[in-house]
mmCIF file of C-alpha atoms in Angstrom:
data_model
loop_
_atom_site.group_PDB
_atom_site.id
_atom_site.type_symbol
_atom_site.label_atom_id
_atom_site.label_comp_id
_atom_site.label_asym_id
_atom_site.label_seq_id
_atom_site.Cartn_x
_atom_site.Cartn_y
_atom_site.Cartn_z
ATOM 1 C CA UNK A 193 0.000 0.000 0.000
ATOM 2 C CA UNK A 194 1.454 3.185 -0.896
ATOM 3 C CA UNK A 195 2.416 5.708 1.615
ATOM 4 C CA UNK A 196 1.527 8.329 -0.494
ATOM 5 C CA UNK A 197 -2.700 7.170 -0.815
ATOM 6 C CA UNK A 198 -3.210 6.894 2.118
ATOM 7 C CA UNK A 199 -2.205 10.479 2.975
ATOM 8 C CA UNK A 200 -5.042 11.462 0.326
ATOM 9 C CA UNK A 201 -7.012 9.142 2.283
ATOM 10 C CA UNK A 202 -6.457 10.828 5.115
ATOM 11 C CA UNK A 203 -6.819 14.462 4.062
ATOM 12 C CA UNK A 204 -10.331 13.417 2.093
ATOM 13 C CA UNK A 205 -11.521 12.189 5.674
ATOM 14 C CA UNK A 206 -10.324 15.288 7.150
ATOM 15 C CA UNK A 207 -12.001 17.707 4.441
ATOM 16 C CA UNK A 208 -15.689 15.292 4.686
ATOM 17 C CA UNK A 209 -15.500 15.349 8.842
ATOM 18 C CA UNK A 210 -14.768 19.093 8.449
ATOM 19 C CA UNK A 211 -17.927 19.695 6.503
ATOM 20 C CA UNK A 212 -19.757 17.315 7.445
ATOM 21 C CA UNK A 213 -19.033 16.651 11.485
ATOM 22 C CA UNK A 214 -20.232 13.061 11.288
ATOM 23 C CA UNK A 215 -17.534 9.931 11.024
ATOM 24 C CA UNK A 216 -16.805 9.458 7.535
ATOM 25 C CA UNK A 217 -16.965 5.798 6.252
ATOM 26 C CA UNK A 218 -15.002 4.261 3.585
ATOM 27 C CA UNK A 219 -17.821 3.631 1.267
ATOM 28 C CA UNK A 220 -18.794 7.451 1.565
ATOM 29 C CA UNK A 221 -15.313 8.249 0.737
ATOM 30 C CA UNK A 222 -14.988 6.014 -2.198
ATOM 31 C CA UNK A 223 -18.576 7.659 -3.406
ATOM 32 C CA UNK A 224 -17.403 11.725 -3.275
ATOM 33 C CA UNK A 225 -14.009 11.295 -4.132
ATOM 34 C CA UNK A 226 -12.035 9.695 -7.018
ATOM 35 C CA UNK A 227 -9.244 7.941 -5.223
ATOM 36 C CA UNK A 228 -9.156 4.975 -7.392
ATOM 37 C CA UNK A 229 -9.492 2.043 -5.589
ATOM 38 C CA UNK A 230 -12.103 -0.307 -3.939
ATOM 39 C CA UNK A 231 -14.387 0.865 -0.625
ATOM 40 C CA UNK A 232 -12.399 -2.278 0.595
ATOM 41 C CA UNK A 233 -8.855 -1.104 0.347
ATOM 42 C CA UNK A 234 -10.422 2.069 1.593
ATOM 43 C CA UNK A 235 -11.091 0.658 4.790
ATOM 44 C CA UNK A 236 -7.999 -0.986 5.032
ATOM 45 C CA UNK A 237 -6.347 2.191 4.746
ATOM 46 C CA UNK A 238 -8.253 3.855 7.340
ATOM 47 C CA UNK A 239 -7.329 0.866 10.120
ATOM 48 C CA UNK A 240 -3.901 1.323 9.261
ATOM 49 C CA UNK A 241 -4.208 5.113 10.102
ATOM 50 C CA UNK A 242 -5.969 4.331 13.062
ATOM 51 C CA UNK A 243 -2.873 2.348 14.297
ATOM 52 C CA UNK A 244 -0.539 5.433 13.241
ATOM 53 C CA UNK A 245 -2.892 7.970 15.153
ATOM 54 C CA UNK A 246 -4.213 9.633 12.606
ATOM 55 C CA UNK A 247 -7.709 8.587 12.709
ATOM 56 C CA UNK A 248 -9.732 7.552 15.593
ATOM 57 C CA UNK A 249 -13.541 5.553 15.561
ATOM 58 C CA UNK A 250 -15.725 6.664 17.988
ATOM 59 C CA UNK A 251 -18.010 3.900 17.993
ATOM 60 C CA UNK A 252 -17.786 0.399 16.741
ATOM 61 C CA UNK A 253 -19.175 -0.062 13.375
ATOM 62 C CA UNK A 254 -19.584 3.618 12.916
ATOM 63 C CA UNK A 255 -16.927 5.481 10.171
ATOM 64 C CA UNK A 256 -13.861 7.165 11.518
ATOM 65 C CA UNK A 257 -12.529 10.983 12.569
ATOM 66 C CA UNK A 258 -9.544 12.797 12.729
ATOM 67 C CA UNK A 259 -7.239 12.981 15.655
ATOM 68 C CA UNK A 260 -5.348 15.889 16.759
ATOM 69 C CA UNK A 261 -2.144 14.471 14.992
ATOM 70 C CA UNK A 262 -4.309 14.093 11.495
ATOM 71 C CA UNK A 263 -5.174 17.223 12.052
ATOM 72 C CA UNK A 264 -1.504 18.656 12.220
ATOM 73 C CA UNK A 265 -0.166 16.379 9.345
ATOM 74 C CA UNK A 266 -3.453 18.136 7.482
ATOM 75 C CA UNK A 267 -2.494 21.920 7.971
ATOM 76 C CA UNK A 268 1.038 20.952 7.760
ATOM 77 C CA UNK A 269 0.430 20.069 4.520
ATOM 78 C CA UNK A 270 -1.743 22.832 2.982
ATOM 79 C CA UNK A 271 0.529 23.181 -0.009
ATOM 80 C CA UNK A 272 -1.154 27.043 -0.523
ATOM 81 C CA UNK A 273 -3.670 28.917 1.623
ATOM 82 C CA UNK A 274 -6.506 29.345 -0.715
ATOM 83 C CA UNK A 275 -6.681 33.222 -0.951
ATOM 84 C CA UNK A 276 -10.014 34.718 -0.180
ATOM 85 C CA UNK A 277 -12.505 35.778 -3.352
ATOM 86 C CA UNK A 278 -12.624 38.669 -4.782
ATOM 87 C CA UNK A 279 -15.724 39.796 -3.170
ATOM 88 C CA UNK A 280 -14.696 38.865 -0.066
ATOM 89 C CA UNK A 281 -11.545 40.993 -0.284
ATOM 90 C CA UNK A 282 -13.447 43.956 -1.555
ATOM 91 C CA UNK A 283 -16.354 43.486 1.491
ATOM 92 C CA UNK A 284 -12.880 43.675 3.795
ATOM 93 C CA UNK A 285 -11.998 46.987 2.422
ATOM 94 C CA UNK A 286 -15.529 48.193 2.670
ATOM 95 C CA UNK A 287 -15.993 46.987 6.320
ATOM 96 C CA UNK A 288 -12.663 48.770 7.364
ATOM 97 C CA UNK A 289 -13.357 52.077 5.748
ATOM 98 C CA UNK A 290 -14.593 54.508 7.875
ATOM 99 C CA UNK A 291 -12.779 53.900 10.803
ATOM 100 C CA UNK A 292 -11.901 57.208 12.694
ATOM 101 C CA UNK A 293 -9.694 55.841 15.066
ATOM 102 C CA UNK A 294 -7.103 52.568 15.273
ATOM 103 C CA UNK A 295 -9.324 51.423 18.692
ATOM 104 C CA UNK A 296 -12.425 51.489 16.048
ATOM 105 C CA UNK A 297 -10.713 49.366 13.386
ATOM 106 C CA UNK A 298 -9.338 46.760 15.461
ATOM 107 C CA UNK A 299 -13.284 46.449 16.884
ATOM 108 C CA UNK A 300 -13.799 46.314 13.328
ATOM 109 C CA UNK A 301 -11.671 43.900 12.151
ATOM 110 C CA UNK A 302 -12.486 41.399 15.437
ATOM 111 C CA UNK A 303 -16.572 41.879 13.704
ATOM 112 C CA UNK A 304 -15.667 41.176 10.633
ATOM 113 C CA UNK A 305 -13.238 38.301 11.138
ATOM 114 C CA UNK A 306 -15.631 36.452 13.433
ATOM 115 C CA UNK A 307 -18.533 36.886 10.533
ATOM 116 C CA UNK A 308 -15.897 35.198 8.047
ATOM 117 C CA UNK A 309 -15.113 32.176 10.477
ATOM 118 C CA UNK A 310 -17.948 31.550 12.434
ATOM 119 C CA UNK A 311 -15.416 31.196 15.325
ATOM 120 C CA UNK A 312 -14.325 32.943 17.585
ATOM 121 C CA UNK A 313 -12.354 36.431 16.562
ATOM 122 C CA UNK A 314 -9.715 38.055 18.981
ATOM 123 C CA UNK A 315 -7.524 41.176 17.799
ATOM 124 C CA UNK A 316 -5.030 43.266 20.376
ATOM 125 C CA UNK A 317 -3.805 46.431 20.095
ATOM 126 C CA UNK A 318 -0.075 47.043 19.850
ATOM 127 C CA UNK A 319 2.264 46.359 22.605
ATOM 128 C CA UNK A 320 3.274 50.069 23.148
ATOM 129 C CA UNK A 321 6.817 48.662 24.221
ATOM 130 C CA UNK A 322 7.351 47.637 20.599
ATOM 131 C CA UNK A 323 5.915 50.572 18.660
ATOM 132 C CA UNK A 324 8.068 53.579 18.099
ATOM 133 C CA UNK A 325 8.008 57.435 18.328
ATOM 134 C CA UNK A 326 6.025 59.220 15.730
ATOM 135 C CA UNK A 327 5.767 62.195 17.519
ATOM 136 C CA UNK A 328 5.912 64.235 20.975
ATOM 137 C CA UNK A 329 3.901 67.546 22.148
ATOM 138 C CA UNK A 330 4.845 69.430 25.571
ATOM 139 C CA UNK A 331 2.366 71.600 26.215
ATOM 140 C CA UNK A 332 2.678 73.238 29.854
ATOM 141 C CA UNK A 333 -0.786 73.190 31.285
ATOM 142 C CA UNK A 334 0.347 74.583 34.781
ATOM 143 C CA UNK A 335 2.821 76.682 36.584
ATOM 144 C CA UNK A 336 4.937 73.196 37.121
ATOM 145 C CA UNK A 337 3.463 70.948 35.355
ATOM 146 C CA UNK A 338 3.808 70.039 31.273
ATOM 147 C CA UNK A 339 1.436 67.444 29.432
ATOM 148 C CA UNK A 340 3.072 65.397 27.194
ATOM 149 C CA UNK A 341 1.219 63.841 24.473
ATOM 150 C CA UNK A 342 2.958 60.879 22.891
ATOM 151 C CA UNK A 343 2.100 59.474 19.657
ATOM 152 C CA UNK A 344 3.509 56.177 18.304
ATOM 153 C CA UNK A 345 3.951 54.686 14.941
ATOM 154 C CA UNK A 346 1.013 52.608 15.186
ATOM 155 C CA UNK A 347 -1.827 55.906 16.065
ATOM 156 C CA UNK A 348 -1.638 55.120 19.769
ATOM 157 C CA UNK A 349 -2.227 57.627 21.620
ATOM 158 C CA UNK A 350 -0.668 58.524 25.375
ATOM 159 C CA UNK A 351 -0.942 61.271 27.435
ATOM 160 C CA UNK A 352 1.340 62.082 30.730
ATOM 161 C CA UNK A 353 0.996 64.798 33.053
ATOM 162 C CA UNK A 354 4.959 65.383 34.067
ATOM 163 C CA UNK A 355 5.685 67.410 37.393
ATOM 164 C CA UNK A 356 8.177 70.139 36.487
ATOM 165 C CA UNK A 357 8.623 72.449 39.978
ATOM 166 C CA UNK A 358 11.516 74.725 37.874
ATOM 167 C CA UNK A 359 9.050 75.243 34.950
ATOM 168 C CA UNK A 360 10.908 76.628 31.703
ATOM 169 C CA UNK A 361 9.485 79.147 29.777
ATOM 170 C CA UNK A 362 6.749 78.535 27.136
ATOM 171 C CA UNK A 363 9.586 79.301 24.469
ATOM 172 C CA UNK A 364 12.089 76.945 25.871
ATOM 173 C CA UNK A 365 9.775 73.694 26.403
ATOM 174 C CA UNK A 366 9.162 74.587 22.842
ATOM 175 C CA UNK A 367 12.011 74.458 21.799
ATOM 176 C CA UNK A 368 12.920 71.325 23.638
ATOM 177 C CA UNK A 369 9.741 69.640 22.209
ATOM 178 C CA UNK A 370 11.172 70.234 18.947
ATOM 179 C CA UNK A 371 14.821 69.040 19.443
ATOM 180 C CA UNK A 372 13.413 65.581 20.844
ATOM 181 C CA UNK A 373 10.955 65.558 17.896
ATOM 182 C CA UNK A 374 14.279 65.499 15.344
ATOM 183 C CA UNK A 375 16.426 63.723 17.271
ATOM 184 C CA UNK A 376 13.957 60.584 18.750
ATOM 185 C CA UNK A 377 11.209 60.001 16.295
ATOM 186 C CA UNK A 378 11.253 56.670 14.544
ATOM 187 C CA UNK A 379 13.339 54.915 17.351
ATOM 188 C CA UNK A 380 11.702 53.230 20.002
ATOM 189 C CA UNK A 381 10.558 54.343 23.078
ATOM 190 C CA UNK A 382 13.356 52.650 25.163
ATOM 191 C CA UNK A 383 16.062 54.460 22.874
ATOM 192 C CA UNK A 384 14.085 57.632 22.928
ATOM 193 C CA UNK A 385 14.460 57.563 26.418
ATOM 194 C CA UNK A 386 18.227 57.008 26.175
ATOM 195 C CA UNK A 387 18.484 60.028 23.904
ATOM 196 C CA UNK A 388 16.578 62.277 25.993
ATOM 197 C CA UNK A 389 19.157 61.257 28.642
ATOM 198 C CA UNK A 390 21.789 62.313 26.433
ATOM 199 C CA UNK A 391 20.194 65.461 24.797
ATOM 200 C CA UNK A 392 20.299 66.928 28.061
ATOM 201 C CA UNK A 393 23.974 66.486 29.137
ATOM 202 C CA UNK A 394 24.565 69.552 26.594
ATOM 203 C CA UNK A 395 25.667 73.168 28.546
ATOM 204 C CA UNK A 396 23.009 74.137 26.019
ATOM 205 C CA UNK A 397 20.254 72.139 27.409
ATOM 206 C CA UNK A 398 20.351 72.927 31.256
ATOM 207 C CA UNK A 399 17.341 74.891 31.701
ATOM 208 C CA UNK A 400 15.270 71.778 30.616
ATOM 209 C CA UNK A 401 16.815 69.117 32.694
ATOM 210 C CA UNK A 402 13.783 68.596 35.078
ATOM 211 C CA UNK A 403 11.922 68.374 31.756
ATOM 212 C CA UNK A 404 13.631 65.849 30.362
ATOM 213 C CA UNK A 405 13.777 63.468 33.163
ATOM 214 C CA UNK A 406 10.394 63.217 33.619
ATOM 215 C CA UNK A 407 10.238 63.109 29.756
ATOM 216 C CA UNK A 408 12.956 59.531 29.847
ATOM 217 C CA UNK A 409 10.903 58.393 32.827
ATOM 218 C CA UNK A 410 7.504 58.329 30.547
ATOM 219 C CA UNK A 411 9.097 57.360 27.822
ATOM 220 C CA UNK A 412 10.491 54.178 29.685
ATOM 221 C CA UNK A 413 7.239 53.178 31.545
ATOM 222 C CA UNK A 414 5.717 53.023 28.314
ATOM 223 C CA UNK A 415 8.327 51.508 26.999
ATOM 224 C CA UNK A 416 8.469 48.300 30.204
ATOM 225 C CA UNK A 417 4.776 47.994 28.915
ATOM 226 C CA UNK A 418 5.205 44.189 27.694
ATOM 227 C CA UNK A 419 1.441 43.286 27.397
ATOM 228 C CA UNK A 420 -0.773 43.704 24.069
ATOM 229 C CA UNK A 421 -2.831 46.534 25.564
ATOM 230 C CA UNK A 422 -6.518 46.125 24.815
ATOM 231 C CA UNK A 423 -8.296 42.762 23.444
ATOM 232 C CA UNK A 424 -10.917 42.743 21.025
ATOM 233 C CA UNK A 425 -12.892 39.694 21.098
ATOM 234 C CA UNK A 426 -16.208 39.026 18.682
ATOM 235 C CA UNK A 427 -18.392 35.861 18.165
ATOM 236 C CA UNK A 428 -18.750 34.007 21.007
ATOM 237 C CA UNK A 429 -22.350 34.339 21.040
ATOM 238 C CA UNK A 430 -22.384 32.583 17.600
ATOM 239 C CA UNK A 431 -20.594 30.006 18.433
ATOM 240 C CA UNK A 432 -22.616 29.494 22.050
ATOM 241 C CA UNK A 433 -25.737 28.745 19.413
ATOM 242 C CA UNK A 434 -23.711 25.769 17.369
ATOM 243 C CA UNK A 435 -22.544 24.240 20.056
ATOM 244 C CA UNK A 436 -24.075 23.135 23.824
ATOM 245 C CA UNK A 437 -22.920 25.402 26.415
ATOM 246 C CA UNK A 438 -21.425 22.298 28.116
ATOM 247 C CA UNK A 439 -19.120 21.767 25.024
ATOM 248 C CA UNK A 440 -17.941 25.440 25.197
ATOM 249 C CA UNK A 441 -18.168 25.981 29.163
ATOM 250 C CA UNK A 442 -14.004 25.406 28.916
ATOM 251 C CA UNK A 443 -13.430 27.378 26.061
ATOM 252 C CA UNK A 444 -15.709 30.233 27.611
ATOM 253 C CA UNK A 445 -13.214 29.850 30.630
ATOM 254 C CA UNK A 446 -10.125 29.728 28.374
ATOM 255 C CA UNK A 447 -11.163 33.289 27.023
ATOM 256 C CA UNK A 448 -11.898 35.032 30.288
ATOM 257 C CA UNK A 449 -8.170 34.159 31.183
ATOM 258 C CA UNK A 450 -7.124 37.164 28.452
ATOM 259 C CA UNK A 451 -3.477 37.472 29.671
ATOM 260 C CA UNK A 452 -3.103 33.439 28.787
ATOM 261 C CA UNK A 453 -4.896 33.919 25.555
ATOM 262 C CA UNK A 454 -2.364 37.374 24.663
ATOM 263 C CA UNK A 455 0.434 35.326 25.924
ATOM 264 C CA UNK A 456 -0.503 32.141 23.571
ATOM 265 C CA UNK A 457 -1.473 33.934 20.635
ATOM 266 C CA UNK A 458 1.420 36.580 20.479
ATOM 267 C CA UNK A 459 4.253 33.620 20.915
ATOM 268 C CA UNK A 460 2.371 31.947 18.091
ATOM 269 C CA UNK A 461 2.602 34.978 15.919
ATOM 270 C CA UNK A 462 5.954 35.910 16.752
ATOM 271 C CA UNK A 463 7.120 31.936 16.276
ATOM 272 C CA UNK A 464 5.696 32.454 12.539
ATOM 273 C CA UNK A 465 6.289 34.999 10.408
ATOM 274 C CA UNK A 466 3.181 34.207 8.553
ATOM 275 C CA UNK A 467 -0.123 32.205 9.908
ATOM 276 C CA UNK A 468 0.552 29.806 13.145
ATOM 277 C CA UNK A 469 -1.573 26.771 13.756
ATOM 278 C CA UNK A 470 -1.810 25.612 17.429
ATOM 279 C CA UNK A 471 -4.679 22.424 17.623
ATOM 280 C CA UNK A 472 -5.281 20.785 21.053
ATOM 281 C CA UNK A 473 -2.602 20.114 23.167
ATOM 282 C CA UNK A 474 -0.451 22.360 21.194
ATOM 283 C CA UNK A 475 -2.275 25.218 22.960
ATOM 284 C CA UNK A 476 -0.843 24.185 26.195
ATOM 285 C CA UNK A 477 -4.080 25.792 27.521
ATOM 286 C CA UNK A 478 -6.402 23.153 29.140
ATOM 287 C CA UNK A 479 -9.844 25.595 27.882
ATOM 288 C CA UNK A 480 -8.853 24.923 24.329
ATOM 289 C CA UNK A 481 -8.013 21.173 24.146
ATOM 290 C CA UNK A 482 -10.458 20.639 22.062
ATOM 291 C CA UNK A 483 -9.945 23.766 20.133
ATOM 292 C CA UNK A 484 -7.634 25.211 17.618
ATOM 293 C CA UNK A 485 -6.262 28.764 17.098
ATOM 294 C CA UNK A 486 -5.240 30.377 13.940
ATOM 295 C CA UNK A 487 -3.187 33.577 14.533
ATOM 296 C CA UNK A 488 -1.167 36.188 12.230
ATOM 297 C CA UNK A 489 1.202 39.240 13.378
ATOM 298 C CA UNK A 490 0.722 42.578 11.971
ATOM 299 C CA UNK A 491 2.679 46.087 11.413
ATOM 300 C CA UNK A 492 5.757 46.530 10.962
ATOM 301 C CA UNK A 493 5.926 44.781 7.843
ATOM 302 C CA UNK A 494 8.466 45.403 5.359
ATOM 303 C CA UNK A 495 7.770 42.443 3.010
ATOM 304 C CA UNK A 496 5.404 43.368 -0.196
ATOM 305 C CA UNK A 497 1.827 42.838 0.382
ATOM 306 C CA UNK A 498 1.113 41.984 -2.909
ATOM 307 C CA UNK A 499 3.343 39.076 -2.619
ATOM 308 C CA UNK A 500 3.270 35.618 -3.165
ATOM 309 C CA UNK A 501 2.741 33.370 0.442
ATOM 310 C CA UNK A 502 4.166 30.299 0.520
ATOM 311 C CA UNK A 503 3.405 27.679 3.217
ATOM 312 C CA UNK A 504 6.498 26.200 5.343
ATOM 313 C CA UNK A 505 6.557 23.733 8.411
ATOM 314 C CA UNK A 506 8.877 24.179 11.057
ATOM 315 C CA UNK A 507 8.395 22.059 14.511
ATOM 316 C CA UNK A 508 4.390 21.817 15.165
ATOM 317 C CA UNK A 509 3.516 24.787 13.439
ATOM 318 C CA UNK A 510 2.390 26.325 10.151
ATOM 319 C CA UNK A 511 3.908 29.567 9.102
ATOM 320 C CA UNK A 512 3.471 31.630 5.472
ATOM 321 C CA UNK A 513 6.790 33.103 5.158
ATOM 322 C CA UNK A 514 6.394 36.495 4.312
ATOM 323 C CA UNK A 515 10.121 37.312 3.054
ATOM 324 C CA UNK A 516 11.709 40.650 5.013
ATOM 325 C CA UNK A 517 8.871 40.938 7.497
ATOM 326 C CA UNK A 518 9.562 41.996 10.925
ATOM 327 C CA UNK A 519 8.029 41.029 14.232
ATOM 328 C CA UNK A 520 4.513 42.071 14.752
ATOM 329 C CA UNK A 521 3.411 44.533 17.211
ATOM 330 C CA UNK A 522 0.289 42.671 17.656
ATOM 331 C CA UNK A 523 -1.879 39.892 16.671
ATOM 332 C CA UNK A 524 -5.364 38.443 14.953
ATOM 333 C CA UNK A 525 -6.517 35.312 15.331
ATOM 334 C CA UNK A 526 -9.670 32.720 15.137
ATOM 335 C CA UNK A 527 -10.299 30.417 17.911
ATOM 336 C CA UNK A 528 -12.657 27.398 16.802
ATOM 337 C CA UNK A 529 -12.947 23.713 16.963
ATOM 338 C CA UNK A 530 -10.187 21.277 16.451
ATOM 339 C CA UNK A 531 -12.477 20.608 13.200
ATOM 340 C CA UNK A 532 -12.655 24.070 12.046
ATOM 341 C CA UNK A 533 -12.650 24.673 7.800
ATOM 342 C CA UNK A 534 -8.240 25.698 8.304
ATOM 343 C CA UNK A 535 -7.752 26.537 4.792
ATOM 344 C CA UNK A 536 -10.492 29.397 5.135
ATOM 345 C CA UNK A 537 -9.824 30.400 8.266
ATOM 346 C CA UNK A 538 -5.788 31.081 7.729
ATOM 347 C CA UNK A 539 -6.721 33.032 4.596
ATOM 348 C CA UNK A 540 -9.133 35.250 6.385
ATOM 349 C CA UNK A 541 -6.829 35.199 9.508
ATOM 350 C CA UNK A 542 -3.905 36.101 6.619
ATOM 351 C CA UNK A 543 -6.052 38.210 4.458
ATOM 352 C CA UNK A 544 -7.134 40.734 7.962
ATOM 353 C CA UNK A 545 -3.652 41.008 9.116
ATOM 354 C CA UNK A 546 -2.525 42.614 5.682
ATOM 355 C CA UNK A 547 -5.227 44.838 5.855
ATOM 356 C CA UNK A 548 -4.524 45.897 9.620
ATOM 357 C CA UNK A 549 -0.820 45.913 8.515
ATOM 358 C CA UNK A 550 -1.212 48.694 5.956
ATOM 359 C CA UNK A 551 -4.017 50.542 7.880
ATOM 360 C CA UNK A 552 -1.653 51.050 11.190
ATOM 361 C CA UNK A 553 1.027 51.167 9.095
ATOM 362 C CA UNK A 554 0.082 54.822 7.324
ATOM 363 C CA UNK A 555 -2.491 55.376 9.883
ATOM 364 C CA UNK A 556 -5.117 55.720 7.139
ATOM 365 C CA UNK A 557 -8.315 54.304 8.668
ATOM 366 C CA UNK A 558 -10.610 53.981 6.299
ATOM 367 C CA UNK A 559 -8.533 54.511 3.549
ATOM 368 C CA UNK A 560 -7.400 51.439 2.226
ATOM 369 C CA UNK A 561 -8.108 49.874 -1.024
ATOM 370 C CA UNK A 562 -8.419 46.392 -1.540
ATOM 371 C CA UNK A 563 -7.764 46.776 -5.429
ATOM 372 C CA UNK A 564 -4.765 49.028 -5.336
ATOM 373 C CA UNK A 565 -3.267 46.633 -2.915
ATOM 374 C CA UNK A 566 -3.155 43.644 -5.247
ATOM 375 C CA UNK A 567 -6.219 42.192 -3.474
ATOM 376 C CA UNK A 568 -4.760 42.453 0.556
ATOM 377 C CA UNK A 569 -4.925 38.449 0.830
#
């Protein structure tokens, strides 16, 4: 028997349990697909994956479904990640537009991802201690004290109220504004706070000491900021009506337990420079043994959007090496059962994390175009 059929067994029970969520017989299999031999050496291929762990039968005499380690040879496997249609790209771009603000698109994209999937949608906002400086305003509000509003690369948004008792004058913060403006912008917000350090050991830059220590100081508590920030989660309350709330009562608790899930799902993005798979066990999270979760990085990307994915294993997981990219700033992901439709759900997972790449990117909510970006999947 070769090796090689009863792989394409294997992934043709897969694809029927998938759509169908019943065991899948041989006889059935031999009916909707053209593999080319007898029911009979159908079924002896299945018992033979059974013994490797691919396959498992729930009941005697009943057909047979995938195990977690099918499952993983499966996605493993997915030669190409079937890109979205064209009308589904194009209802992406029209969904996204008219965001006013990056907390608004990332609610957004979490909607729109979970009406894709069916599943389970969760999107975070970047980790402000890997964004960098876009741009700083000192505005002195007080006789000692100066509000500092600090804008990152990614639209974020943070304002600190610094105590300066030896308040410059109006002129001078101005000034100083300015000269961290051209010297820190575009580094991140652990370096800007080395070069405000620095900027101020000048005979020059005296007057504005107090200033910039409080300055460094914000800068670096932002900067020692390790978590995600906000989570955006949509669909649960789909999913709740497909499934008995018994089923989902330790998937319900896995998402509650947000700084596991961020944790999780931002190793898995970082570990793959495309789409990573975890199914089961992978997961290491008890909630979601029986659950799979699809995730993507986005910003920072350097790699061309319009580019050609190609699909690479390494270890247990999936990745779609996008060539040049660097790490993510944040995530999107799907969480959904172990017999979830992958294929789809990586492309939309893919196709939203282009989209959310290019809108924090150029901070042009509600201005991106699916066409003029070859697509965005």
């Amino acid at each position: 028997m070769a090796q090689s059929r009863r792989m394409i067994v294997l992934r043709a029970v897969i694809e029927d349990y998938i759509r169908s969520q019943e065991p899948v017989g041989s006889s059935s299999l031999t009916k909707h697909h053209d593999l080319g031999v007898s029911s009979a050496t159908v079924r002896n291929d299945m018992a033979a994956l059974e013994d490797e762990g691919y396959l498992i039968q729930p009941h005697t005499s009943a057909g047979r479904i995938p195990t977690e380690q099918g499952y993983r040879y499966f996605v493993d496997r997915l030669s190409t990640v079937v890109p979205l249609t064209q009308a589904q790209r194009r209802g992406i771009g029209r969904f996204l537009q008219g965001s006013i603000s990056l907390q608004d698109t990332l609610q957004r994209a979490a909607r729109l991802l979970a009406n894709i999937t069916g599943q389970v949608a969760v999107v975070s906002s970047p980790a402000l201690s890997k964004t960098t400086l876009r741009h700083v305003e000192l505005v002195p509000i007080a006789m000692s004290t100066v509000l500092a509003v600090i804008i990152t690369d990614t639209g974020s948004v943070a304002q600190h109220t610094l105590d300066v008792p030896a308040m410059p004058e109006r002129e001078t913060v101005s000034a100083f504004s300015n000269r961290v403006n051209d010297q820190c912008v575009g580094l991140s917000l652990a370096k800007a706070a080395e070069q405000v350090r620095q900027l101020v050991k000048r005979p020059d830059m005296t007057d504005v000491q107090r200033l910039a220590t409080v300055l460094a100081q914000a800068f670096e508590s932002m900067a020692e900021d390790e978590t995600a920030g906000d989570l955006y989660m949509a669909g649960t309350s789909r999913l709740a009506h497909r499934r008995s709330i018994v089923d989902l009562a330790p998937l319900f608790d896995a998402l509650e337990e947000q700084v596991v899930l961020m944790k999780l799902m931002s190793s898995l993005s970082e570990e793959n420079s495309g789409v990573g798979v975890a199914i089961g066990s992978e997961t290491h999270t008890p909630g979601l043994m029986h659950s799979a979760v699809v995730t993507s990085g986005y910003g920072h990307s350097s790699n061309d959007l319009r580019g050609d994915v190609q699909t690479q294993r390494q270890g247990t997981g999936t990745q779609n090496a996008l060539a040049g990219s660097d790490q993510p700033v944040a995530f999107v992901g799907s969480i959904g059962p172990t017999h979830m439709d992958y294929s789809t759900t990586m492309a939309a997972v893919r196709a939203v994390a282009r989209y959310l790449t290019v809108l924090v990117s150029h901070d042009s909510y509600g201005a991106y175009d699916a066409d003029e970006q070859g697509g965005g999947s």
